[in-house]
Coordinates of C-alpha atoms in Angstrom, one line a residue:
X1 CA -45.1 45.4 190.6
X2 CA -44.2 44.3 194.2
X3 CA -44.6 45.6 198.0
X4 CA -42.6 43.4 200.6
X5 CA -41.6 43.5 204.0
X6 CA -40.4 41.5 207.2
X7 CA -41.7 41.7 210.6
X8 CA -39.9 40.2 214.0
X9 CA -42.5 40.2 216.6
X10 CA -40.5 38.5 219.6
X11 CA -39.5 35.0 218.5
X12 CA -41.9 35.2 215.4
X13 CA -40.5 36.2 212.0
X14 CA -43.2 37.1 209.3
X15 CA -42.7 37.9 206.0
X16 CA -45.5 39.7 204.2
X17 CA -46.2 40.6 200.5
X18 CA -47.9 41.0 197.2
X19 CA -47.5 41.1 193.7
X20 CA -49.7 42.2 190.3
X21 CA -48.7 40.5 187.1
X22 CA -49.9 41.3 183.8
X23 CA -50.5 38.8 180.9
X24 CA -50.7 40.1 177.4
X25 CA -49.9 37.3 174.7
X26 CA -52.0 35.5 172.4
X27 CA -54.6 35.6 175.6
X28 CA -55.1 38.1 178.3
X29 CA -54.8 37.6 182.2
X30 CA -54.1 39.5 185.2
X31 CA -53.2 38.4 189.1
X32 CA -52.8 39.8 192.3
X33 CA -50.8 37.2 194.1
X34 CA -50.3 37.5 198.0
X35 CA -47.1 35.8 199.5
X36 CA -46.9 35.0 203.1
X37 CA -44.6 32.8 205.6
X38 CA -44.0 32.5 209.2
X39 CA -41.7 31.2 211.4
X40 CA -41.6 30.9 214.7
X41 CA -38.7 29.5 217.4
X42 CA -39.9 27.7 220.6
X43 CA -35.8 28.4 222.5
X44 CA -36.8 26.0 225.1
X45 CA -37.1 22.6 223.0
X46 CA -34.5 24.2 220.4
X47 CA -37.5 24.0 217.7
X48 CA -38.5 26.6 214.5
X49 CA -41.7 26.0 212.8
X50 CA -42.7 27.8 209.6
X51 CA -45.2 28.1 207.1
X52 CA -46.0 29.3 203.6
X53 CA -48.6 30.3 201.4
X54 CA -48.1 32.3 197.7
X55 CA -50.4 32.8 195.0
X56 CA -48.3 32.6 191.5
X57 CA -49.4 33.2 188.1
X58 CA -47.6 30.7 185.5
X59 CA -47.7 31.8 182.1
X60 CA -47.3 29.5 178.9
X61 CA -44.4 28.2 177.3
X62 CA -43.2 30.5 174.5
X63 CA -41.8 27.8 172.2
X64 CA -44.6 26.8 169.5
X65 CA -47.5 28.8 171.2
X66 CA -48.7 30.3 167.8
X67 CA -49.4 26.3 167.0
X68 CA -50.5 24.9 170.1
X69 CA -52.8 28.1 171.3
X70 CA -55.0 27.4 167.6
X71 CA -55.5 23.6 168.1
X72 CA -58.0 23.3 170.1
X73 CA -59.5 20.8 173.0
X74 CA -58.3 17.7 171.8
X75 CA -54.8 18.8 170.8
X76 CA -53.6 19.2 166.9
X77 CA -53.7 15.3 166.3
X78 CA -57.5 15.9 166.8
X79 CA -58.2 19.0 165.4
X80 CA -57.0 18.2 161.7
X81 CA -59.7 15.5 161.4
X82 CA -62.1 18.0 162.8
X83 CA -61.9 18.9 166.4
X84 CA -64.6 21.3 167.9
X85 CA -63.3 24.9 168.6
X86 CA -60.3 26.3 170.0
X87 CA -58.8 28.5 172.1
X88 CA -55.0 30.0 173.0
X89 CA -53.5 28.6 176.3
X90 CA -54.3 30.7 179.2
X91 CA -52.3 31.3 182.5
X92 CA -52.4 29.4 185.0
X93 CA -53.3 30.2 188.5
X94 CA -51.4 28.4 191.3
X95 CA -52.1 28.5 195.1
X96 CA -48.4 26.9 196.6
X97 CA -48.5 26.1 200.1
X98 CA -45.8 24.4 202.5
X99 CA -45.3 23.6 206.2
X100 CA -41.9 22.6 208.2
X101 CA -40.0 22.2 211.3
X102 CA -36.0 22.3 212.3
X103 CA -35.3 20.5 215.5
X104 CA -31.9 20.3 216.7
X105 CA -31.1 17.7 219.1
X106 CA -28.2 18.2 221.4
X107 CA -25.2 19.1 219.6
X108 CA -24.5 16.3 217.3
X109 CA -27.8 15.5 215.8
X110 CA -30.3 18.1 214.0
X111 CA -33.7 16.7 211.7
X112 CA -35.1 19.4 209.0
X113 CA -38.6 18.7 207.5
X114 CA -40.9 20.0 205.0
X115 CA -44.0 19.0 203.0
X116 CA -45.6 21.4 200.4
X117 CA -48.7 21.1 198.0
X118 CA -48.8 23.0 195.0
X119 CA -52.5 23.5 192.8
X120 CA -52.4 24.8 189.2
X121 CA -55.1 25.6 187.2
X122 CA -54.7 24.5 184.4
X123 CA -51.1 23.7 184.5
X124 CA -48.7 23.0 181.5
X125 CA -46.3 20.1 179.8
X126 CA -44.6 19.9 176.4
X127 CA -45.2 16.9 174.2
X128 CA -42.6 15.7 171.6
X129 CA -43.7 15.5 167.6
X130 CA -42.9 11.6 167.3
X131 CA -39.0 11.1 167.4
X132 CA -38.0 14.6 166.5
X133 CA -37.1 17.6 168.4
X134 CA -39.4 19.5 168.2
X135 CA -41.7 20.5 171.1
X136 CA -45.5 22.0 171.8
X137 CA -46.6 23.3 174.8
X138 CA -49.9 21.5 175.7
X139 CA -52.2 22.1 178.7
X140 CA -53.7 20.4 181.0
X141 CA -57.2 21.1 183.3
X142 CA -55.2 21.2 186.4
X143 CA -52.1 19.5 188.5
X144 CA -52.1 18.7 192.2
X145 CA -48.3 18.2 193.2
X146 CA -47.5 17.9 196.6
X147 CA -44.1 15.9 198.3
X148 CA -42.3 15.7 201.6
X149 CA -38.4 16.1 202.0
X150 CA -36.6 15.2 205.6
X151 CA -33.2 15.9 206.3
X152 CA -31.3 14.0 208.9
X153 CA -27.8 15.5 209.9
X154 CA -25.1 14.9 212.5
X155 CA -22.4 18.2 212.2
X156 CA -18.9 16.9 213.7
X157 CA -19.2 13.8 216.3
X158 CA -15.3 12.9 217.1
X159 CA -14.4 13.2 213.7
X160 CA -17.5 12.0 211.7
X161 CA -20.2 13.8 210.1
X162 CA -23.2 12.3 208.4
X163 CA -26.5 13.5 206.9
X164 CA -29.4 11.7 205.1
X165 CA -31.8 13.4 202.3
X166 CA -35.4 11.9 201.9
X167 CA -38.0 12.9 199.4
X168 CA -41.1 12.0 198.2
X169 CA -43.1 13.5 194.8
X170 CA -46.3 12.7 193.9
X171 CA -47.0 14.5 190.8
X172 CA -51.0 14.5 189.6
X173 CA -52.0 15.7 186.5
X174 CA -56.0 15.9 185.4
X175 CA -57.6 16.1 181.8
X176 CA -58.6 17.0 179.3
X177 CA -55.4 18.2 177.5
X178 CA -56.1 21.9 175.3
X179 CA -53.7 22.5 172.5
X180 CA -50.4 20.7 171.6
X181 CA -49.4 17.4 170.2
X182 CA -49.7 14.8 172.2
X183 CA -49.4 10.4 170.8
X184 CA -48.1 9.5 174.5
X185 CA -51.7 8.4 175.7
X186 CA -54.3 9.2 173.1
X187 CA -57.0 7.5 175.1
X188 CA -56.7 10.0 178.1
X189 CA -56.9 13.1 175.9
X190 CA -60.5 13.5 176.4
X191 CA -60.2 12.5 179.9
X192 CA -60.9 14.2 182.9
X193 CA -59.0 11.1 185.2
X194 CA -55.7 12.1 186.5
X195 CA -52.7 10.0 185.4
X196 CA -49.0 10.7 187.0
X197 CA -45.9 12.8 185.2
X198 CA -42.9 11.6 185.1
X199 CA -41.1 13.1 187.6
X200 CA -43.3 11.7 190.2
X201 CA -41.4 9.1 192.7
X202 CA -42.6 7.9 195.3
X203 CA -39.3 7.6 197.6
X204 CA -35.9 8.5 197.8
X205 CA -33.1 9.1 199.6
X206 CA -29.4 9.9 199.7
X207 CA -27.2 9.2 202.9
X208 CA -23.5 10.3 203.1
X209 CA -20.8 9.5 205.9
X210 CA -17.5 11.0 206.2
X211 CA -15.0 10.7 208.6
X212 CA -11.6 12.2 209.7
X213 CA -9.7 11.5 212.5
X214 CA -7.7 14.8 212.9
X215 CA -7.9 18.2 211.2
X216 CA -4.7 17.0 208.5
X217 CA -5.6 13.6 208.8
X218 CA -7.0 12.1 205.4
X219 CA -11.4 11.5 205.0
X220 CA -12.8 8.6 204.3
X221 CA -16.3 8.9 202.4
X222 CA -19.2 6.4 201.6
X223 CA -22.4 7.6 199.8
X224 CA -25.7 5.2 199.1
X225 CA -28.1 6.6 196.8
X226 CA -31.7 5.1 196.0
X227 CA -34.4 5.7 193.7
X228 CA -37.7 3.8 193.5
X229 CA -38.4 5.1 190.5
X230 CA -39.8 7.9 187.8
X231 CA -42.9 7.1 186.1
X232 CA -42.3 5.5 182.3
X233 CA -45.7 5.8 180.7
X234 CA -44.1 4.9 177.5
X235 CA -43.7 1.2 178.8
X236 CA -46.0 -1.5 177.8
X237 CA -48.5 -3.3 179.9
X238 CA -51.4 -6.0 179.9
X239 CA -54.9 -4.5 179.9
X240 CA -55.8 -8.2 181.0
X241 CA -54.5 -11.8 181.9
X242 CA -55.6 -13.2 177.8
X243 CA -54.8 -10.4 174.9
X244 CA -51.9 -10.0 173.7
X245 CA -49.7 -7.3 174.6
X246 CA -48.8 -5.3 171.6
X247 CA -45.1 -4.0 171.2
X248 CA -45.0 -2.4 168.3
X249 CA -45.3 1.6 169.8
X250 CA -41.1 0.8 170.5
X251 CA -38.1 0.0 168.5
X252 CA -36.0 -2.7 168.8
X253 CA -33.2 -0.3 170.4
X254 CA -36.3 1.2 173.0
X255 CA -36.8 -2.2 173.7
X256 CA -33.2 -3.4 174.4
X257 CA -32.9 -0.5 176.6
X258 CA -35.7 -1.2 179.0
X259 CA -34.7 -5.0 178.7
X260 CA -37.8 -6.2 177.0
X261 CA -38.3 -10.0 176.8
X262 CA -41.1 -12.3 176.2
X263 CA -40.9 -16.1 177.2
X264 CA -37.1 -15.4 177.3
X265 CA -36.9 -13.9 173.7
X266 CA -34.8 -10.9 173.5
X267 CA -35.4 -8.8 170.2
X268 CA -32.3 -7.6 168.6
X269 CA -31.9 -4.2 166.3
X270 CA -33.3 -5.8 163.3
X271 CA -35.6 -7.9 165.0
X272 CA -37.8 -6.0 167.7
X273 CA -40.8 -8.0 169.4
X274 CA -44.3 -7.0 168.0
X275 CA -46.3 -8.4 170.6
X276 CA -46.3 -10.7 173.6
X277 CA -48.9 -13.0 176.1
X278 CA -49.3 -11.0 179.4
X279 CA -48.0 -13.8 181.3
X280 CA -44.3 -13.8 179.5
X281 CA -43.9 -10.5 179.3
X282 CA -41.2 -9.1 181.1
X283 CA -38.2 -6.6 181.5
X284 CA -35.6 -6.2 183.5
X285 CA -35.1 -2.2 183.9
X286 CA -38.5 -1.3 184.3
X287 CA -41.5 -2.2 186.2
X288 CA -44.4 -3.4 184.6
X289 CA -47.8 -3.5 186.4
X290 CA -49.4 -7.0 186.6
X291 CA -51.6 -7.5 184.0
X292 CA -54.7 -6.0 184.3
X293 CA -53.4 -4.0 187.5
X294 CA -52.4 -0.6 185.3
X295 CA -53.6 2.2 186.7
X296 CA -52.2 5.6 185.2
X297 CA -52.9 7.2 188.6
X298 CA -52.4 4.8 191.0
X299 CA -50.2 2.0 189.0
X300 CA -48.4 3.3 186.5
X301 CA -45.5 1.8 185.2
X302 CA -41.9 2.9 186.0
X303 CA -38.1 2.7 186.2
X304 CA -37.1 0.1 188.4
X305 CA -35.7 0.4 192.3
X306 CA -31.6 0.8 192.2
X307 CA -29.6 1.7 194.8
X308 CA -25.8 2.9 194.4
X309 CA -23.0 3.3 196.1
X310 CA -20.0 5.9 195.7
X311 CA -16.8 6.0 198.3
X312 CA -14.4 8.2 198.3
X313 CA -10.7 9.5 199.9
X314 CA -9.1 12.6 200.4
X315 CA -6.8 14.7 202.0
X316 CA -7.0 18.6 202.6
X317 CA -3.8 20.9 202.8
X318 CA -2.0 17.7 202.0
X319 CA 1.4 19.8 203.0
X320 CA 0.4 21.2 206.4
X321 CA 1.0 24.8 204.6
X322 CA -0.6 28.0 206.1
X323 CA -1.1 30.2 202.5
X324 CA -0.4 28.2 200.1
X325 CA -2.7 24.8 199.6
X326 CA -3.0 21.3 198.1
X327 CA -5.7 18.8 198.4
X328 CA -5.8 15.9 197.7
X329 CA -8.8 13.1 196.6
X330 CA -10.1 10.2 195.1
X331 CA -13.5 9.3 194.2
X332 CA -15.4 5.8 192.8
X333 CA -19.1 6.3 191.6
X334 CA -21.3 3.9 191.3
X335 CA -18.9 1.5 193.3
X336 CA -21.1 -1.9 192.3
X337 CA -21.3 -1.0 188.5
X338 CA -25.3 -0.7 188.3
X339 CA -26.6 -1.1 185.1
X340 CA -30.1 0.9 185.5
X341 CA -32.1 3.7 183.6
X342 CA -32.8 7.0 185.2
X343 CA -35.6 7.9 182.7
X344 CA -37.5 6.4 179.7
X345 CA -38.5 8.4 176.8
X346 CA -38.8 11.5 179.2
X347 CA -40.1 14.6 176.9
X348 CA -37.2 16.4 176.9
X349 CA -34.4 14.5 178.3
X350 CA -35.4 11.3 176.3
X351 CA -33.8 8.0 177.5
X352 CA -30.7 8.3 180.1
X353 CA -28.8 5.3 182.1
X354 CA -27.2 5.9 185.3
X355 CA -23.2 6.4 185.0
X356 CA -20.8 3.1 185.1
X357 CA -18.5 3.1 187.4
X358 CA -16.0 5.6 187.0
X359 CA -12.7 6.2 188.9
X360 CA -11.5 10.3 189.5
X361 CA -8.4 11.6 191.1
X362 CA -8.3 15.2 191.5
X363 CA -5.1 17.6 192.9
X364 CA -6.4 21.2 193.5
X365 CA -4.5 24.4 195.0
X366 CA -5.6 27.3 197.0
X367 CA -3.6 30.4 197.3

């Protein structure tokens, strides 16, 4: 059950509301969850602030809630050798709030900002029984997720038009974990330090220029994309400069992917490393904290940096016809052929590369 409503007040827009939700599953909860934003244009600068703030209820995963909800602090792996208690996974509770501007800038140049914070209590993730696929919801004490996007953008200046996309993610999760299956970290399960998802990256950006000299004239477009970098907790690391890192936690194929080596030593499929001196470990797609740097909050390890480039060409109406149309274009991504991982064991998505470079031609009518 909902009430909304907007209110225009003069150059201030508010939009005012609230909701009641009703859990009833294998636990009981119940929310009433206020919305609010504002937004407010200042004519004379060419300027619109706003502002959020909304109350949500998030309620557990359905898949394999029976299991998880009877296991207990500690998670299943615990509670078969005798965990205390248990309890089903509750709702969560999350208070979401976010704060922006627009500013346009003459006629040809506009920036769009944003920065939100989002605090769940307790939040959820899934967990992954060893290499199959199947998947437990697990939950965590609480999440603090907050990021900043900024968007830079030029319309139509004599023929070109350009825009830039920046973000930034820090994603925070805090212990101990209730329920679920978890092998990922075993050490943290207990833990009430906070340790970052995977999605969590701390920059990245997409820029994009096109330009057309002429309405019929062909476009000419170049796009560079960059990533610092998703957090790979499955990667190894050095608790110190002296022991021996061991490798056994990944195959020889998860250890080709990541480009594993030690002194130079590259495993093969039937022949994976099993353990390595901190001071020769290293890997080529990945990022591996110094040793004894490691920090599963404020060093974790991750994908490494790439950046990539895509061009492309076209034409629209490519016959100058008034009802009947063809266009025309021709598209290279990934123009440098990077060869670079977008995730690492990632629950769900498991292990992905970035495309090769790929070549499209593409001849589309409108009528």
């Amino acid at each position: 059950m909902y009430v909304q409503d907007a209110l225009t007040l003069g150059k201030l827009t508010l939009n005012l509301g609230i909701r009641g939700d009703l859990y009833r599953g294998l636990s009981s909860d119940s929310l009433a969850e206020p919305r609010a934003g504002a937004s407010y244009q200042i004519k004379k600068t060419n300027t619109v602030v706003r502002g959020s703030y909304g109350r949500f209820m998030v309620t557990p995963y359905n898949e394999n809630l029976l299991i998880s909800s009877e296991t207990g602090e500690g998670g299943l792996a615990q509670h078969i050798f005798g965990a205390f208690g248990s309890q089903p996974l509750r709702p969560a509770h999350r208070n979401h709030f976010s704060t922006g501007f627009e500013q346009a800038i003459g006629k040809y140049f506009s920036v769009e900002a944003d920065y939100f914070w989002k605090f769940t209590d307790p939040d959820f993730d899934f967990d992954v029984l060893f290499n199959t696929s199947l998947t437990f919801p697990i939950q965590w004490r609480k999440s603090k997720i907050d990021g900043a996007s900024i968007k830079v953008n030029v319309p139509d200046f004599h023929g070109l038009t350009a825009y830039s996309v920046m973000g930034h993610t820090r994603a925070r999760f805090f212990g101990p974990e209730i329920g679920g299956l978890i092998f990922n970290n075993p050490e943290q399960i207990n833990s009430n330090a906070p340790f970052r998802i995977d999605h969590d990256q701390a920059f990245e950006a997409v820029t994009h220029l096109q330009y057309q000299y002429g309405k019929n004239a062909p476009w000419f477009g170049f796009t560079w994309n960059y990533q610092s970098g998703e957090v790979a907790g499955a990667v190894p690391f050095a608790l110190n400069p002296t022991t021996p890192v061991n490798l056994s936690n990944l195959t020889a194929d998860e250890q080709l992917q990541i480009g594993l080596a030690c002194g130079g030593v590259v495993p093969s499929l039937g022949t994976p490393l099993t353990s390595c001196a901190p001071s020769q470990l290293t890997a080529t797609r990945v990022v591996i904290p110094a040793p004894g740097t490691e920090n599963a909050d404020r060093n974790p390890p991750r994908v490494a940096p790439r950046n990539t480039f895509d061009v492309g060409a076209g034409m629209d109406n490519l016959f100058r016809t008034d009802h009947y149309k063809a266009n025309l274009r021709f598209t290279v991504v990934n123009l440098t052929n990077k060869d670079a991982l977008y995730n690492f064991l990632s629950t769900f998505s498991g292990t992905h590369f970035i495309p090769p470079r790929s070549y499209t031609a593409e001849l589309g009518f409108t009528f």
